[in-house]
Every structure is written in structure tokens, then in C-alpha cells.
Coordinates of C-alpha atoms in Angstrom, one line a residue:
M247 CA 17.4 5.5 22.7
K248 CA 18.5 2.2 21.3
K249 CA 17.3 1.7 17.8
L250 CA 15.0 -1.2 16.9
L251 CA 15.4 -2.5 13.4
V252 CA 12.3 -4.1 12.1
L253 CA 12.8 -6.1 8.9
I254 CA 9.6 -7.2 7.1
L255 CA 10.1 -10.3 5.0
V256 CA 8.6 -10.5 1.5
L257 CA 5.3 -12.3 1.4
A258 CA 4.8 -15.1 -1.0
L259 CA 1.9 -13.5 -3.0
A260 CA 1.0 -13.5 -6.6
F261 CA 3.1 -11.0 -8.5
V262 CA 1.4 -8.1 -10.1
V263 CA 3.4 -5.6 -12.0
I264 CA 2.3 -2.0 -11.6
A265 CA 3.5 1.0 -13.6
C266 CA 4.4 4.2 -12.0
D267 CA 2.5 7.2 -13.4
N268 CA 4.2 9.6 -11.1
D269 CA 5.8 12.6 -12.8
N270 CA 7.2 14.3 -9.7
G271 CA 10.9 15.0 -9.2
N272 CA 13.5 16.2 -6.8
G273 CA 13.8 19.6 -8.3
D274 CA 14.6 18.8 -11.9
G275 CA 11.3 16.9 -12.6
E276 CA 12.9 13.5 -12.6
I277 CA 12.4 10.7 -10.2
T278 CA 14.8 7.9 -9.2
G279 CA 14.2 4.2 -8.9
S280 CA 11.4 2.0 -10.2
V281 CA 8.3 0.3 -9.1
E282 CA 8.4 -2.8 -11.4
D283 CA 11.6 -4.2 -9.9
G284 CA 10.4 -3.8 -6.3
G285 CA 13.2 -3.2 -3.9
T286 CA 13.7 -2.0 -0.3
I287 CA 12.7 1.3 1.2
T288 CA 14.0 2.5 4.6
V289 CA 11.7 4.3 7.0
W290 CA 12.3 6.4 10.1
C291 CA 9.5 6.6 12.7
W292 CA 9.3 6.3 16.5
D293 CA 6.3 4.5 18.1
P294 CA 6.2 0.7 18.0
A295 CA 2.5 0.6 19.0
F296 CA 1.4 3.4 16.7
N297 CA 3.3 4.7 13.7
I298 CA 5.7 1.7 13.4
F299 CA 2.8 -0.6 13.6
A300 CA 1.0 1.4 10.9
M301 CA 4.0 1.3 8.6
D302 CA 4.3 -2.5 9.2
Q303 CA 0.7 -3.0 8.2
A304 CA 1.0 -0.7 5.2
A305 CA 3.9 -2.8 3.9
I306 CA 1.9 -6.0 4.2
I307 CA -0.9 -4.4 2.2
Y308 CA 1.4 -3.1 -0.5
Q309 CA 3.2 -6.4 -0.8
A310 CA -0.1 -7.8 -2.1
I311 CA 0.3 -5.4 -5.0
N312 CA 4.1 -5.6 -5.4
P313 CA 5.5 -8.9 -3.9
N314 CA 9.1 -7.8 -4.6
F315 CA 8.8 -5.0 -2.2
E316 CA 10.6 -4.9 1.1
I317 CA 10.7 -2.4 3.9
E318 CA 13.2 -1.7 6.7
I319 CA 11.7 0.3 9.6
I320 CA 14.2 1.9 12.0
E321 CA 12.8 3.1 15.3
T322 CA 14.1 6.7 15.5
P323 CA 12.8 9.1 18.1
W324 CA 11.4 12.4 16.7
E325 CA 14.2 14.4 18.4
Q326 CA 16.7 12.3 16.6
V327 CA 14.9 12.6 13.2
D328 CA 14.9 16.3 13.6
E329 CA 18.6 16.4 14.6
Q330 CA 19.6 14.1 11.7
I331 CA 17.8 16.2 9.1
T332 CA 19.9 19.2 10.3
T333 CA 23.2 17.1 10.5
F334 CA 23.0 15.4 7.2
A335 CA 21.8 18.5 5.3
T336 CA 24.5 20.6 6.8
A337 CA 27.2 18.0 6.1
G338 CA 25.9 17.3 2.6
T339 CA 25.5 13.6 3.4
L340 CA 22.0 13.2 2.1
D341 CA 22.8 9.7 1.1
L342 CA 22.4 8.8 4.9
L343 CA 18.8 9.8 4.9
P344 CA 16.0 7.1 4.6
D345 CA 13.5 6.9 1.8
I346 CA 10.6 7.9 4.0
M347 CA 10.5 9.6 7.4
L348 CA 7.8 10.7 9.8
V349 CA 7.9 14.4 10.7
Q350 CA 5.9 16.2 13.3
D351 CA 3.4 18.6 11.7
Q352 CA 4.4 21.6 13.8
A353 CA 8.0 21.2 12.6
F354 CA 7.3 20.2 9.0
Q355 CA 7.3 23.6 7.4
L356 CA 10.3 24.8 9.3
N357 CA 12.4 21.8 8.2
V358 CA 11.3 22.2 4.5
M359 CA 12.1 25.9 4.5
N360 CA 15.5 25.4 6.2
F361 CA 16.5 22.3 4.3
P362 CA 14.7 22.1 1.0
E363 CA 17.3 19.8 -0.4
V364 CA 16.1 17.0 1.9
F365 CA 12.4 16.9 1.0
L366 CA 10.9 15.6 -2.3
D367 CA 8.1 17.7 -3.7
L368 CA 5.0 15.4 -3.9
T369 CA 2.6 17.9 -5.5
D370 CA 2.5 16.2 -8.9
S371 CA 3.2 12.7 -7.6
G372 CA -0.3 11.3 -8.4
I373 CA -1.2 11.4 -4.7
N374 CA -4.7 13.0 -4.3
F375 CA -4.1 15.5 -1.6
S376 CA -7.7 16.8 -1.9
E377 CA -8.8 13.6 -0.2
F378 CA -7.2 14.8 3.1
G379 CA -8.5 17.5 5.3
A380 CA -7.2 20.9 4.0
A381 CA -6.0 22.0 7.4
K382 CA -3.9 18.8 7.8
T383 CA -2.3 19.0 4.4
S384 CA -1.5 22.7 4.9
L385 CA 0.9 21.8 7.7
S386 CA 3.2 20.1 5.3
T387 CA 2.7 22.6 2.4
V388 CA 5.3 25.2 1.6
N389 CA 4.8 27.9 -1.1
G390 CA 1.7 25.9 -2.4
R391 CA 3.7 22.7 -2.8
N392 CA 3.0 19.4 -1.0
Y393 CA 5.8 17.8 0.9
G394 CA 4.0 15.4 3.2
V395 CA 1.4 12.6 3.2
P396 CA -0.8 13.0 6.3
F397 CA -0.7 10.2 8.8
D398 CA -2.6 10.6 12.1
N399 CA -5.6 12.8 12.8
G400 CA -4.8 15.5 15.4
V401 CA -8.3 17.0 15.4
T402 CA -9.3 18.5 18.7
I403 CA -12.3 17.0 20.4
M404 CA -14.4 17.5 23.5
G405 CA -15.3 14.4 25.5
L406 CA -18.0 14.7 28.2
R407 CA -19.4 12.5 30.9
T408 CA -23.1 12.4 29.9
D409 CA -24.1 11.2 33.4
V410 CA -22.3 14.1 35.1
I411 CA -23.7 16.9 32.8
G412 CA -27.1 15.2 33.1
Q413 CA -27.2 16.1 36.8
A414 CA -27.3 19.7 35.6
G415 CA -30.2 18.8 33.2
L416 CA -27.9 19.0 30.2
T417 CA -27.0 16.7 27.3
I418 CA -24.2 16.5 24.8
D419 CA -26.3 18.5 22.3
D420 CA -26.2 21.5 24.7
F421 CA -22.4 21.6 24.3
T422 CA -22.3 21.0 20.5
S423 CA -21.3 23.9 18.3
V424 CA -21.4 26.5 21.1
T425 CA -19.3 29.6 21.7
W426 CA -16.8 29.7 24.6
N427 CA -19.1 32.1 26.4
D428 CA -21.9 29.6 26.2
F429 CA -19.6 26.9 27.4
I430 CA -18.6 28.8 30.4
T431 CA -22.2 29.4 31.3
L432 CA -23.0 25.8 31.0
G433 CA -19.9 24.8 32.8
Q434 CA -20.9 26.9 35.8
Q435 CA -24.2 25.1 35.9
V436 CA -22.5 21.8 36.0
L437 CA -20.1 23.0 38.7
E438 CA -22.9 24.2 40.8
A439 CA -24.9 21.0 40.4
T440 CA -22.1 18.5 40.8
G441 CA -19.1 20.3 42.4
R442 CA -17.0 19.2 39.4
P443 CA -15.1 21.5 37.1
M444 CA -15.7 20.8 33.4
L445 CA -12.1 20.4 32.4
A446 CA -8.5 20.2 33.5
T447 CA -5.2 21.1 31.9
T448 CA -1.6 21.1 32.8
A449 CA -0.5 24.2 34.6
G450 CA 1.9 26.6 32.8
G451 CA 1.0 25.4 29.3
A452 CA -0.4 27.2 26.3
D453 CA -2.2 24.3 24.7
Y454 CA -5.7 25.7 25.1
V455 CA -4.8 29.1 23.7
D456 CA -3.0 27.5 20.9
F457 CA -5.9 25.3 19.7
M458 CA -8.4 28.2 20.3
I459 CA -6.6 30.5 17.8
K460 CA -6.2 27.6 15.3
S461 CA -9.9 27.1 15.4
A462 CA -10.2 30.6 13.8
G463 CA -7.4 30.0 11.4
V464 CA -5.2 32.5 13.2
S465 CA -1.5 32.2 14.0
M466 CA 1.0 33.9 16.2
F467 CA 2.8 34.8 13.0
N468 CA 2.0 36.8 9.9
A469 CA 2.1 35.2 6.4
D470 CA 5.6 36.7 5.9
G471 CA 6.8 34.9 9.1
S472 CA 6.9 38.0 11.3
P473 CA 5.5 37.6 14.8
N474 CA 2.0 38.8 15.5
L475 CA 1.3 38.6 19.2
D476 CA 0.8 42.2 20.4
N477 CA -1.6 43.2 17.7
N478 CA -3.7 40.1 17.4
P479 CA -7.3 40.4 18.6
T480 CA -8.0 36.7 18.2
L481 CA -5.0 35.8 20.4
R482 CA -6.1 38.3 23.0
E483 CA -9.6 37.0 23.0
A484 CA -8.3 33.4 23.5
I485 CA -6.2 34.4 26.4
A486 CA -9.1 36.3 28.0
I487 CA -11.3 33.2 27.6
Y488 CA -8.7 31.0 29.1
V489 CA -8.4 33.3 32.1
E490 CA -12.1 33.3 32.6
L491 CA -12.2 29.5 32.4
V492 CA -9.7 29.3 35.2
Q493 CA -11.2 32.1 37.3
T494 CA -14.7 30.7 37.2
G495 CA -13.5 27.3 38.2
V496 CA -14.8 25.7 35.0
L497 CA -11.2 24.7 34.1
V498 CA -8.7 23.7 36.7
E499 CA -4.9 23.6 36.2
V500 CA -3.1 20.5 37.5
D501 CA 0.5 19.6 37.9
G502 CA 1.7 17.3 35.1
W503 CA 0.4 14.9 32.6
D504 CA -0.5 12.1 35.0
A505 CA -2.7 14.5 37.0
F506 CA -4.3 15.6 33.8
I507 CA -5.2 12.1 32.7
G508 CA -6.3 11.2 36.3
S509 CA -8.7 14.2 36.3
F510 CA -11.1 12.5 34.0
V511 CA -10.2 8.9 34.6
N512 CA -10.7 9.3 38.4
D513 CA -13.9 11.3 38.4
V514 CA -12.5 14.7 39.2
V515 CA -13.9 16.6 36.2
A516 CA -16.8 16.3 33.9
G517 CA -14.8 15.9 30.7
T518 CA -11.8 16.8 28.7
I519 CA -10.6 18.7 25.6
A520 CA -7.5 17.4 23.7
G521 CA -6.4 15.9 20.4
C522 CA -8.4 12.8 19.4
W523 CA -5.4 10.7 20.5
I524 CA -6.9 11.2 24.0
L525 CA -9.6 8.6 23.3
G526 CA -7.4 5.8 24.5
S527 CA -6.9 7.5 27.8
I528 CA -10.6 8.2 28.2
Q529 CA -11.3 4.5 28.0
Q530 CA -8.9 3.5 30.8
N531 CA -11.7 3.3 33.4
P532 CA -14.0 0.4 32.5
D533 CA -16.6 1.7 34.9
H534 CA -17.2 4.6 32.6
E535 CA -18.4 2.5 29.6
G536 CA -21.4 4.0 28.0
L537 CA -21.0 7.3 30.0
W538 CA -19.0 9.3 27.5
A539 CA -19.9 11.3 24.4
V540 CA -17.7 13.2 22.0
T541 CA -18.5 16.5 20.2
N542 CA -16.7 19.4 18.6
V543 CA -15.0 22.2 20.6
P544 CA -16.4 25.6 21.5
R545 CA -15.6 28.5 19.1
L546 CA -14.3 32.0 19.7
N547 CA -16.7 34.8 19.1
V548 CA -14.4 36.4 16.4
A549 CA -14.3 36.7 12.7
G550 CA -13.6 33.2 11.2
G551 CA -14.3 31.4 14.4
T552 CA -15.2 27.7 14.1
N553 CA -15.9 24.7 16.3
F554 CA -13.0 22.8 14.8
S555 CA -9.3 22.7 15.5
S556 CA -6.2 20.5 15.7
W557 CA -3.8 19.4 18.4
G558 CA -0.7 17.4 17.4
G559 CA -0.1 15.0 14.5
S560 CA 2.5 14.0 12.0
S561 CA 3.0 13.3 8.2
W562 CA 5.2 11.1 6.0
A563 CA 8.0 12.8 4.0
V564 CA 9.8 11.3 1.1
T565 CA 13.5 12.4 1.0
T566 CA 15.6 13.3 -2.1
N567 CA 17.7 10.2 -1.3
A568 CA 14.7 7.9 -1.9
N569 CA 13.9 5.3 -4.5
A570 CA 11.3 7.9 -5.3
A571 CA 9.1 6.0 -7.7
L572 CA 8.8 3.1 -5.2
A573 CA 8.3 5.2 -2.1
I574 CA 5.6 7.4 -3.7
D575 CA 3.8 4.4 -5.2
F576 CA 3.9 2.7 -1.8
L577 CA 2.4 5.8 0.0
K578 CA -0.2 6.3 -2.8
H579 CA -1.5 2.8 -2.4
T580 CA -1.5 2.7 1.4
F581 CA -1.8 5.9 3.5
A582 CA -3.2 7.8 0.6
G583 CA -5.3 5.1 -0.9
S584 CA -6.2 2.1 1.3
V585 CA -9.5 1.9 3.3
E586 CA -8.3 -1.6 4.4
L587 CA -5.2 -0.1 6.1
Y588 CA -7.2 2.4 8.1
D589 CA -9.7 -0.3 9.0
I590 CA -6.8 -2.1 10.6
L591 CA -5.2 0.9 12.3
L592 CA -8.3 2.2 14.0
P593 CA -9.1 -0.8 16.3
E594 CA -5.5 -2.1 16.6
A595 CA -3.5 1.1 17.1
G596 CA -6.2 3.8 17.8
A597 CA -4.9 5.7 14.7
L598 CA -7.6 7.8 13.2
A599 CA -7.3 8.8 9.6
T600 CA -7.2 12.2 8.1
W601 CA -7.8 10.5 4.7
I602 CA -11.5 11.4 4.2
P603 CA -12.6 8.3 2.3
A604 CA -11.8 6.1 5.3
A605 CA -14.8 7.6 7.1
A606 CA -17.2 5.7 4.8
S607 CA -15.8 2.3 5.7
T608 CA -17.8 -0.1 7.9
V609 CA -15.2 0.1 10.7
Y610 CA -15.4 3.9 10.9
Q611 CA -19.2 3.7 10.9
E612 CA -19.3 1.2 13.8
E613 CA -21.1 2.3 17.0
H614 CA -18.7 2.6 19.9
T615 CA -20.2 1.1 23.1
F616 CA -17.9 3.0 25.4
F617 CA -19.3 6.2 24.0
G618 CA -22.9 5.3 24.3
G619 CA -23.2 3.9 20.7
Q620 CA -21.9 7.0 19.1
R621 CA -20.1 6.6 15.7
V622 CA -17.1 8.4 17.2
A623 CA -14.6 7.7 14.4
A624 CA -16.8 8.9 11.6
D625 CA -17.7 12.0 13.5
I626 CA -14.0 12.8 14.1
I627 CA -13.2 12.4 10.4
N628 CA -15.9 14.8 9.6
F629 CA -14.6 17.3 12.2
S630 CA -11.2 17.1 10.6
A631 CA -12.6 18.1 7.2
N632 CA -13.7 21.4 8.7
I633 CA -10.6 22.6 10.5
P634 CA -9.4 26.0 9.2
T635 CA -6.0 26.1 7.5
F636 CA -3.3 27.3 9.9
Y637 CA 0.2 28.7 9.5
F638 CA 2.6 27.6 12.3
G639 CA 5.5 29.8 11.4
I640 CA 9.1 28.7 11.7
F641 CA 9.4 30.1 15.3
H642 CA 6.3 28.2 16.6
Y643 CA 8.1 26.6 19.5
E644 CA 9.5 30.0 20.6
G645 CA 6.0 31.5 20.3
I646 CA 4.5 28.8 22.5
S647 CA 7.2 29.4 25.1
A648 CA 6.5 33.1 25.1
L649 CA 2.8 32.5 25.5
E650 CA 3.3 30.2 28.4
V651 CA 5.2 32.9 30.3
A652 CA 2.5 35.5 29.4
I653 CA -0.4 33.4 30.4
T654 CA 1.2 32.5 33.7
N655 CA 1.8 36.2 34.5
I656 CA -1.7 37.2 33.4
L657 CA -3.2 34.6 35.7
N658 CA -1.1 36.1 38.5
G659 CA -2.6 39.6 37.8
A660 CA -0.3 41.0 35.1
D661 CA -1.8 43.2 32.3
I662 CA -2.7 41.2 29.2
D663 CA -1.6 43.9 26.7
A664 CA 1.7 44.4 28.5
E665 CA 2.4 40.7 28.5
L666 CA 1.6 40.3 24.8
Q667 CA 3.9 43.2 24.1
A668 CA 6.7 41.4 26.1
A669 CA 6.0 38.2 24.2
Q670 CA 6.2 40.0 20.9
E671 CA 9.6 41.5 21.9
F672 CA 10.9 38.1 23.0
I673 CA 10.1 36.5 19.6
E674 CA 11.6 39.5 17.8
F675 CA 14.8 39.1 19.8
Q676 CA 14.8 35.3 19.1
M677 CA 14.4 35.9 15.4
R678 CA 17.3 38.5 15.3
G679 CA 19.6 36.0 17.1

């Protein structure tokens, strides 16, 4: 993909000198650069309408504090960011890294563990990580140390058509804080009354099982990184629930992303479950205005089961090549400290914060007409504060691939325990290789 270089000019604002109280370092306790003299930081991120826009707005806000600050935003696809971390770390050319880069949450820990020389430890930087949802910050935490500033909110939500479930005599409250067994019973009532399944998902995927086990704080891997698929009762329960959802017709599998979006936009199903980034897609059909409501997701009937989970997301990393003082101060006063920034990002880019203080702002408290006057943004922020912490494991992608094969085979009649044993052996083989 051709890179787009976005250079933000310095605004002519009154100069305010700020002192850096950060005490964080790149391994030896020291930080490079300065705040007082301003300067330019370089950022890698990938979506012009989403995270590039967010960084652009953050720079404008920070320039009101530090007018000598400039930013250079380079559009860099995630695959390229991931590749260049490996390339530059392996070649010892860390000076080619930017000051700040956006890293997908599910790959954050893996990259820090593989290339610790790339990532600046932000634990003692002055950024208040307790103001973010604990589950979100845990995704960029390694050995109890913070390496990322959370960006977008990947909390999983359930959106339902209130008019459709109403035909079965049900309301959104009936689906709030329920178990999956309850949900299946209610979904069968809706299916019988309306002929519509409750949900759709892309065939051959493991997204549902993945967010189900996360909702109980359970991983496919043990704390020591070893795989845990064949002796994992929570994972087994999640797969059993998924199979029941499909077999009862409450959930239908469809071919591809477009069919998934079309299922709820074009009146095929009664709702959807996905990351909160799905809100923009839900609103594609103007005829649906006022007919949707959002609630939390069903929980597994297991120890530690909750009605809260996550699905996607990313966080900002500061590299060891950075003007660390300036990069940290910039993040502290924007993504980790500016209600104004999140008030801009919500309506303009659909970016929901994981920074909990943002939920108290007037913008986040506004009633959303498309969702029947519900304060959707504030509700989602509150959901995110309740997500259990979750360990991805450095072989997360391989685990998902193994689960996809297992789930497909189980739906076709294979034994669940045999398939989980095969998935376990596949991951063990991958780890040996």
C-alpha cells in the first residue's frame, strides 16, 4: 500500500512551557529528548478515517499546550508495522522506528516479548493506567509492566431490534445480563414468532468461541504460555454453546463479511453480537432508526463467567527510538488525559474510548436517537470497565486457526473431545517448530 504522509503544521497559539515529570526510561531509567523545546514526533498508524484522524486531532489539542510541537503521521498498514518491528529489531536498526506506533492488542504482548528492545516501558511514565479498563490495559502489559496506551474500545456488545423481539413479547431487558442458556431459550421464542434467527456470523470462524471464553477471563493458553485446549472446561462449554446456537437455528452461519453485515442491515436476523465498532454498520439502514437497543452479552455458566468481553482493538506504543519525554507527554495529555479529544472522536470517527473519565462527558451522555434514546456510548464505557483480564498467549493466531478447524469438524459431527485433543497437538507442534 502506498504510504500517505500527513504533516500537521504548527498552530499559532500562545506558548505554554510545560515540564516533564516523567521518570520512565528505556531500560536504564533514563529518557531521551525534552518537552520544553517541542520538536517533531513520527507516528505509524493505518486508518485515515479512524486512528489517523484520531492522532491528527490529538496533535491539534496538544499544540494548544505546546505550540512548538509537530507531528508526522505515516499511514502504515498493520501488517507492515508488524513486519517492520521484526525487520528493524533483527537488523539492529532501531533508529528507523517511529516515536509512536499503533499495535493491535492481540499481537502486543507477542511483540514485546519477542522484541523487548523496541518498546519503551511506560509503567512509571506518569500516565494513569488505572483510568483505563483493566482488561484493556492487560493486553499491552508484560510481566506487570505497561507498554501501551489504550486507544479504541473493543468491548463486545449485543445489539437487538426491539421491534422484532417485541413480536415475541420480549424487550431488551429480557436479554440483559442473561446466561447463554437463557439466550437460546429466548432466541427460540423469537425464531418461532418471527421466523428470524437472532444472530449471524461468518462460517468457519472462531470469533464467538473466542469472545465467550474471554468473558470468563479464560485463555487457550496457561500463564506459562503452554497451550490449554484439551483440558479446558470453559473452552469446551463455549464450543458446546456455539454448536447449540447453530443447531437450534438461533445463530446462522453466512458466507463472508458482506453477508454478515447484510444479515442485520437487510432484516434477515433480529440482532448482532460483535465489537462495539459494529455500531457504524448497524446504522447503515436509515429505516431502522429508533428500532435498535444495545446491551451486554450473555455469559457462560462457568466459574468466573461474566456478561462482558472484548473483540478487537489496538494501543499506542512508544519506541526506544523516541523522543521519549515529548512522546509520553503528548500521550499523557491526549489519549490518556483529554475529554475534549474523545468528545471529538466519538461523533466524527465513531471511536469509543476505553479511558473511563470520558464516559462522564456531555457527548458520551447524549441520548442516541438511532438506538431509541439510549445513552449507548456511556453504557459501552461502563461495559468495558467490567471485562475480565485475559491472556492472549504468543501463539494466539495459531490457537484461533486450530479452533476454526475443530469447530467446523464438530458441527459436521466430529467428537468435541477428540477435536480439542487434535487442536492441542497442533499447537504443541507449532510451538516446537
